[in-house]
């Protein structure tokens, strides 16, 4: 509803020129300011561009979500996972995996588990795992192999659905309403808004919504081979509930790796990720950890 309201509030539609740089040739597209997205630009090029493009690059230096409306005339490059310099795309993919893991955990746990999503750290591909930290109503829980497979299955199911990942900036009042049942996010929302011109940047996949500065890849369909490999208890919340760090490893769709090599990555991903723990103090008031 909020996205629809914002779209309707655009008012008089202005035209902008988007200069696409890439194959099969450079071309200038006339698009709608505040409405058209990089994905809409890709639709004017080919179906292949729509399927391959995970991210957009504006004016050669600004990473942009595929489904985020364009605000001004600019140059546009469409990025995939086979480009010569994939570092930025890989970081965004890692962030998206953490975001998707939050959705998968919500779907996997029954209500009696008392799951509360806490946050996920900024992506660090070199760490060997993507991460999502949560709170459960039990301490000392050690998941068995069947349970770990269930988490991986939820990730794969989400990928197969090929759900669009959408970004939306909302005001503090609406964000507080959305996260009314999550004490961790609700506590920090005012501070986040104060450091972001009064706005909270949210991402949505299906019914799952979380806070992140982004960007994210355009769809869950970019997730290929994936394993959720470990769940470490890393503390408690002071109310006799355990804080757990879920970790996993994944490859983008279309990137091939044999079973032996991928198993090495899985084993490495089980080691406790060294990212800042939820129980550790923040270095500054910007709360970057909640804005991964």
Short mmCIF file of C-alpha atoms in Angstrom, two decimals:
data_model
loop_
_atom_site.label_atom_id
_atom_site.label_comp_id
_atom_site.label_asym_id
_atom_site.label_seq_id
_atom_site.Cartn_x
_atom_site.Cartn_y
_atom_site.Cartn_z
CA UNK A 1 0.00 0.00 0.00
CA UNK A 2 2.80 2.44 0.89
CA UNK A 3 4.61 1.75 -2.38
CA UNK A 4 1.39 2.39 -4.31
CA UNK A 5 0.83 5.63 -2.37
CA UNK A 6 4.33 6.86 -3.15
CA UNK A 7 3.93 6.01 -6.82
CA UNK A 8 0.65 7.91 -7.01
CA UNK A 9 2.23 10.93 -5.31
CA UNK A 10 4.74 11.42 -8.13
CA UNK A 11 2.33 13.85 -9.79
CA UNK A 12 3.22 15.24 -13.18
CA UNK A 13 5.43 12.72 -14.95
CA UNK A 14 8.76 14.09 -16.17
CA UNK A 15 10.91 12.42 -18.80
CA UNK A 16 14.58 11.57 -18.25
CA UNK A 17 17.22 10.25 -20.65
CA UNK A 18 18.97 7.04 -19.68
CA UNK A 19 22.10 6.34 -21.73
CA UNK A 20 22.59 2.57 -21.66
CA UNK A 21 26.22 1.52 -22.10
CA UNK A 22 26.80 -2.09 -23.10
CA UNK A 23 25.91 -4.89 -25.47
CA UNK A 24 24.56 -5.18 -28.06
CA UNK A 25 25.18 -1.41 -28.45
CA UNK A 26 24.91 1.87 -26.59
CA UNK A 27 21.44 3.34 -26.76
CA UNK A 28 19.51 6.25 -25.22
CA UNK A 29 16.17 5.45 -23.60
CA UNK A 30 13.52 8.01 -22.64
CA UNK A 31 12.03 6.91 -19.32
CA UNK A 32 9.72 8.26 -16.59
CA UNK A 33 11.39 10.05 -13.67
CA UNK A 34 10.59 8.49 -10.29
CA UNK A 35 8.74 5.58 -11.91
CA UNK A 36 10.96 3.75 -14.41
CA UNK A 37 13.61 1.40 -13.05
CA UNK A 38 16.77 -0.20 -14.45
CA UNK A 39 14.70 -3.35 -14.91
CA UNK A 40 12.28 -1.39 -17.10
CA UNK A 41 15.27 -0.23 -19.13
CA UNK A 42 16.40 -3.86 -19.47
CA UNK A 43 12.94 -4.73 -20.79
CA UNK A 44 13.55 -2.35 -23.70
CA UNK A 45 16.77 -4.19 -24.54
CA UNK A 46 16.04 -7.93 -24.41
CA UNK A 47 14.72 -10.77 -22.28
CA UNK A 48 18.32 -11.85 -21.74
CA UNK A 49 19.18 -8.51 -20.16
CA UNK A 50 16.24 -8.92 -17.77
CA UNK A 51 17.31 -12.43 -16.74
CA UNK A 52 21.05 -11.75 -16.35
CA UNK A 53 21.11 -8.30 -14.76
CA UNK A 54 21.43 -8.47 -10.98
CA UNK A 55 22.32 -4.82 -10.39
CA UNK A 56 22.66 -1.48 -12.12
CA UNK A 57 25.56 0.97 -12.17
CA UNK A 58 24.64 4.63 -12.66
CA UNK A 59 27.11 7.20 -13.99
CA UNK A 60 29.92 4.69 -13.59
CA UNK A 61 30.04 4.80 -9.80
CA UNK A 62 26.64 4.42 -8.11
CA UNK A 63 25.32 0.89 -7.45
CA UNK A 64 21.53 0.88 -7.87
CA UNK A 65 18.77 -1.70 -7.29
CA UNK A 66 17.17 -3.11 -10.42
CA UNK A 67 13.66 -2.28 -9.17
CA UNK A 68 14.45 1.12 -7.64
CA UNK A 69 13.00 4.06 -9.61
CA UNK A 70 15.50 6.26 -11.41
CA UNK A 71 15.60 9.86 -10.23
CA UNK A 72 17.55 11.72 -12.94
CA UNK A 73 19.09 11.38 -16.38
CA UNK A 74 22.21 9.22 -16.18
CA UNK A 75 24.31 6.56 -17.84
CA UNK A 76 23.32 2.99 -17.06
CA UNK A 77 25.30 -0.24 -17.03
CA UNK A 78 23.71 -3.57 -16.16
CA UNK A 79 25.83 -5.83 -13.96
CA UNK A 80 25.87 -9.62 -13.72
CA UNK A 81 28.05 -12.19 -11.97
CA UNK A 82 30.43 -12.77 -14.86
CA UNK A 83 31.75 -9.22 -15.25
CA UNK A 84 35.51 -8.66 -15.07
CA UNK A 85 35.36 -6.93 -11.66
CA UNK A 86 32.61 -8.72 -9.68
CA UNK A 87 33.56 -7.48 -6.16
CA UNK A 88 30.61 -5.10 -5.76
CA UNK A 89 28.13 -7.59 -7.21
CA UNK A 90 29.43 -10.33 -4.90
CA UNK A 91 29.03 -8.11 -1.82
CA UNK A 92 25.46 -7.31 -2.81
CA UNK A 93 24.77 -11.01 -3.41
CA UNK A 94 26.12 -11.83 0.08
CA UNK A 95 23.92 -9.14 1.63
CA UNK A 96 20.90 -10.51 -0.25
CA UNK A 97 21.64 -14.03 1.01
CA UNK A 98 21.56 -12.75 4.61
CA UNK A 99 18.28 -10.97 3.92
CA UNK A 100 16.79 -14.10 2.34
CA UNK A 101 18.00 -16.19 5.28
CA UNK A 102 15.85 -14.05 7.58
CA UNK A 103 12.82 -14.90 5.45
CA UNK A 104 13.75 -18.60 5.37
CA UNK A 105 14.12 -18.75 9.17
CA UNK A 106 10.75 -17.09 9.64
CA UNK A 107 9.19 -19.78 7.46
CA UNK A 108 11.09 -22.68 9.03
CA UNK A 109 10.42 -22.11 12.74
CA UNK A 110 7.11 -22.77 14.45
CA UNK A 111 5.57 -20.05 16.59
CA UNK A 112 6.52 -21.79 19.83
CA UNK A 113 10.22 -21.32 18.99
CA UNK A 114 9.75 -17.63 19.77
CA UNK A 115 11.93 -16.51 16.85
CA UNK A 116 12.89 -12.84 16.72
CA UNK A 117 15.10 -11.64 13.91
CA UNK A 118 17.85 -9.42 15.25
CA UNK A 119 20.04 -8.19 12.40
CA UNK A 120 22.70 -9.19 9.90
CA UNK A 121 26.21 -7.73 9.59
CA UNK A 122 27.62 -5.95 6.56
CA UNK A 123 28.65 -8.42 3.86
CA UNK A 124 32.21 -9.72 3.91
CA UNK A 125 32.75 -12.38 1.26
CA UNK A 126 36.24 -13.14 2.63
CA UNK A 127 34.66 -14.34 5.91
CA UNK A 128 33.40 -17.43 4.07
CA UNK A 129 29.77 -17.15 5.20
CA UNK A 130 26.75 -14.91 5.11
CA UNK A 131 25.02 -14.39 8.45
CA UNK A 132 21.74 -13.66 10.18
CA UNK A 133 21.51 -13.28 13.96
CA UNK A 134 18.29 -14.24 15.74
CA UNK A 135 16.88 -14.78 19.21
CA UNK A 136 15.10 -18.01 20.19
CA UNK A 137 13.13 -18.88 23.30
CA UNK A 138 15.64 -21.62 24.23
CA UNK A 139 19.32 -21.69 25.13
CA UNK A 140 21.72 -24.52 24.40
CA UNK A 141 19.87 -25.65 21.27
CA UNK A 142 22.03 -27.57 18.81
CA UNK A 143 20.29 -28.27 15.50
CA UNK A 144 20.68 -31.72 13.97
CA UNK A 145 21.44 -32.45 10.31
CA UNK A 146 17.78 -32.79 9.40
CA UNK A 147 16.99 -29.38 10.86
CA UNK A 148 19.92 -27.75 9.05
CA UNK A 149 18.75 -29.29 5.77
CA UNK A 150 15.32 -27.81 6.39
CA UNK A 151 16.82 -24.30 6.54
CA UNK A 152 18.70 -24.88 3.29
CA UNK A 153 15.50 -26.20 1.69
CA UNK A 154 13.66 -23.00 2.63
CA UNK A 155 16.36 -20.95 0.90
CA UNK A 156 16.13 -23.08 -2.25
CA UNK A 157 12.32 -22.87 -2.27
CA UNK A 158 12.54 -19.08 -2.06
CA UNK A 159 15.04 -19.03 -4.93
CA UNK A 160 12.83 -21.25 -7.11
CA UNK A 161 9.90 -18.88 -6.62
CA UNK A 162 12.01 -16.13 -8.24
CA UNK A 163 10.44 -13.41 -6.07
CA UNK A 164 11.21 -9.77 -6.83
CA UNK A 165 13.19 -7.97 -4.11
CA UNK A 166 11.93 -4.42 -3.63
CA UNK A 167 13.29 -1.35 -1.84
CA UNK A 168 11.18 1.34 -0.20
CA UNK A 169 12.04 4.36 1.97
CA UNK A 170 9.38 5.01 4.61
CA UNK A 171 8.94 7.49 7.44
CA UNK A 172 9.67 6.61 11.06
CA UNK A 173 6.01 6.33 12.06
CA UNK A 174 5.28 3.65 9.47
CA UNK A 175 8.50 1.77 10.27
CA UNK A 176 7.59 1.68 13.97
CA UNK A 177 4.20 0.23 13.01
CA UNK A 178 5.79 -2.43 10.77
CA UNK A 179 8.29 -3.53 13.44
CA UNK A 180 6.01 -3.11 16.42
CA UNK A 181 6.55 -6.76 17.43
CA UNK A 182 10.35 -6.65 17.13
CA UNK A 183 11.95 -5.00 20.15
CA UNK A 184 15.44 -4.89 18.63
CA UNK A 185 14.52 -3.05 15.47
CA UNK A 186 11.94 -0.85 17.16
CA UNK A 187 14.50 0.33 19.72
CA UNK A 188 16.94 1.55 17.07
CA UNK A 189 14.57 2.94 14.44
CA UNK A 190 14.57 6.55 15.78
CA UNK A 191 18.37 6.66 15.67
CA UNK A 192 18.47 5.19 12.17
CA UNK A 193 15.93 7.77 10.96
CA UNK A 194 17.90 10.63 12.49
CA UNK A 195 20.94 9.59 10.46
CA UNK A 196 18.97 9.12 7.23
CA UNK A 197 16.96 12.35 6.81
CA UNK A 198 14.05 10.95 8.80
CA UNK A 199 13.67 7.92 6.55
CA UNK A 200 14.03 4.16 7.07
CA UNK A 201 15.16 2.09 4.09
CA UNK A 202 13.33 -1.24 3.94
CA UNK A 203 13.57 -4.25 1.65
CA UNK A 204 10.77 -6.67 0.95
CA UNK A 205 10.61 -10.18 -0.46
CA UNK A 206 7.13 -11.67 -0.37
CA UNK A 207 5.76 -11.03 3.13
CA UNK A 208 9.22 -10.59 4.65
CA UNK A 209 10.42 -7.03 5.37
CA UNK A 210 13.70 -5.97 6.97
CA UNK A 211 15.91 -2.93 7.44
CA UNK A 212 18.94 -2.54 5.19
CA UNK A 213 20.74 0.28 3.44
CA UNK A 214 21.04 -2.06 0.43
CA UNK A 215 21.40 -2.51 -2.40
CA UNK A 216 20.12 -6.04 -3.06
CA UNK A 217 20.01 -8.14 -6.22
CA UNK A 218 16.77 -7.88 -8.15
CA UNK A 219 15.26 -11.28 -7.40
CA UNK A 220 15.60 -14.39 -5.25
CA UNK A 221 16.08 -16.28 -8.52
CA UNK A 222 19.75 -15.20 -8.56
CA UNK A 223 20.42 -17.59 -5.66
CA UNK A 224 21.87 -20.85 -6.98
CA UNK A 225 23.52 -23.60 -4.95
CA UNK A 226 23.06 -22.86 -1.24
CA UNK A 227 23.71 -24.50 2.13
CA UNK A 228 22.86 -23.19 5.59
CA UNK A 229 25.77 -24.79 7.39
CA UNK A 230 25.75 -23.81 11.08
CA UNK A 231 23.93 -22.18 13.96
CA UNK A 232 26.11 -20.94 16.84
CA UNK A 233 24.78 -19.76 20.16
CA UNK A 234 26.65 -16.48 20.69
CA UNK A 235 25.01 -15.20 23.87
CA UNK A 236 21.68 -14.50 25.53
CA UNK A 237 19.36 -11.54 25.54
CA UNK A 238 19.21 -11.15 29.32
CA UNK A 239 15.76 -12.74 29.44
CA UNK A 240 16.87 -16.38 29.35
CA UNK A 241 16.61 -16.52 25.58
CA UNK A 242 19.46 -17.56 23.33
CA UNK A 243 21.05 -15.43 20.61
CA UNK A 244 22.05 -17.55 17.64
CA UNK A 245 24.16 -16.79 14.58
CA UNK A 246 23.00 -18.69 11.49
CA UNK A 247 25.59 -18.99 8.74
CA UNK A 248 25.58 -20.25 5.18
CA UNK A 249 27.33 -20.23 1.84
CA UNK A 250 25.90 -19.89 -1.66
CA UNK A 251 26.71 -19.39 -5.31
CA UNK A 252 24.83 -17.19 -7.76
CA UNK A 253 22.74 -19.04 -10.29
CA UNK A 254 24.73 -20.03 -13.35
CA UNK A 255 28.04 -20.21 -11.47
CA UNK A 256 29.18 -23.83 -11.53
CA UNK A 257 31.34 -25.56 -8.93
CA UNK A 258 31.84 -29.29 -8.45
CA UNK A 259 30.58 -31.01 -5.31
CA UNK A 260 34.06 -31.51 -3.85
CA UNK A 261 34.99 -27.82 -4.15
CA UNK A 262 31.62 -26.64 -2.84
CA UNK A 263 31.93 -29.00 0.15
CA UNK A 264 35.20 -27.27 1.03
CA UNK A 265 33.34 -23.94 1.07
CA UNK A 266 30.59 -25.44 3.24
CA UNK A 267 33.09 -26.74 5.80
CA UNK A 268 34.80 -23.35 5.92
CA UNK A 269 31.46 -21.57 6.38
CA UNK A 270 30.74 -23.52 9.58
CA UNK A 271 33.46 -21.66 11.50
CA UNK A 272 32.00 -18.85 13.63
CA UNK A 273 31.84 -15.73 11.48
CA UNK A 274 34.00 -12.97 13.08
CA UNK A 275 31.55 -10.13 12.33
CA UNK A 276 30.55 -7.98 15.29
CA UNK A 277 28.19 -9.78 17.64
CA UNK A 278 24.81 -8.34 18.64
CA UNK A 279 26.03 -8.23 22.25
CA UNK A 280 29.01 -6.00 21.40
CA UNK A 281 28.72 -2.20 21.61
CA UNK A 282 28.35 -0.14 18.47
CA UNK A 283 31.29 1.99 17.44
CA UNK A 284 29.12 5.01 16.64
CA UNK A 285 25.53 6.23 16.67
CA UNK A 286 24.85 5.39 13.03
CA UNK A 287 24.10 1.75 13.94
CA UNK A 288 25.65 0.51 10.71
CA UNK A 289 25.10 -3.08 11.75
CA UNK A 290 21.36 -2.65 11.45
CA UNK A 291 21.92 -1.01 8.08
CA UNK A 292 23.89 -3.83 6.50
#
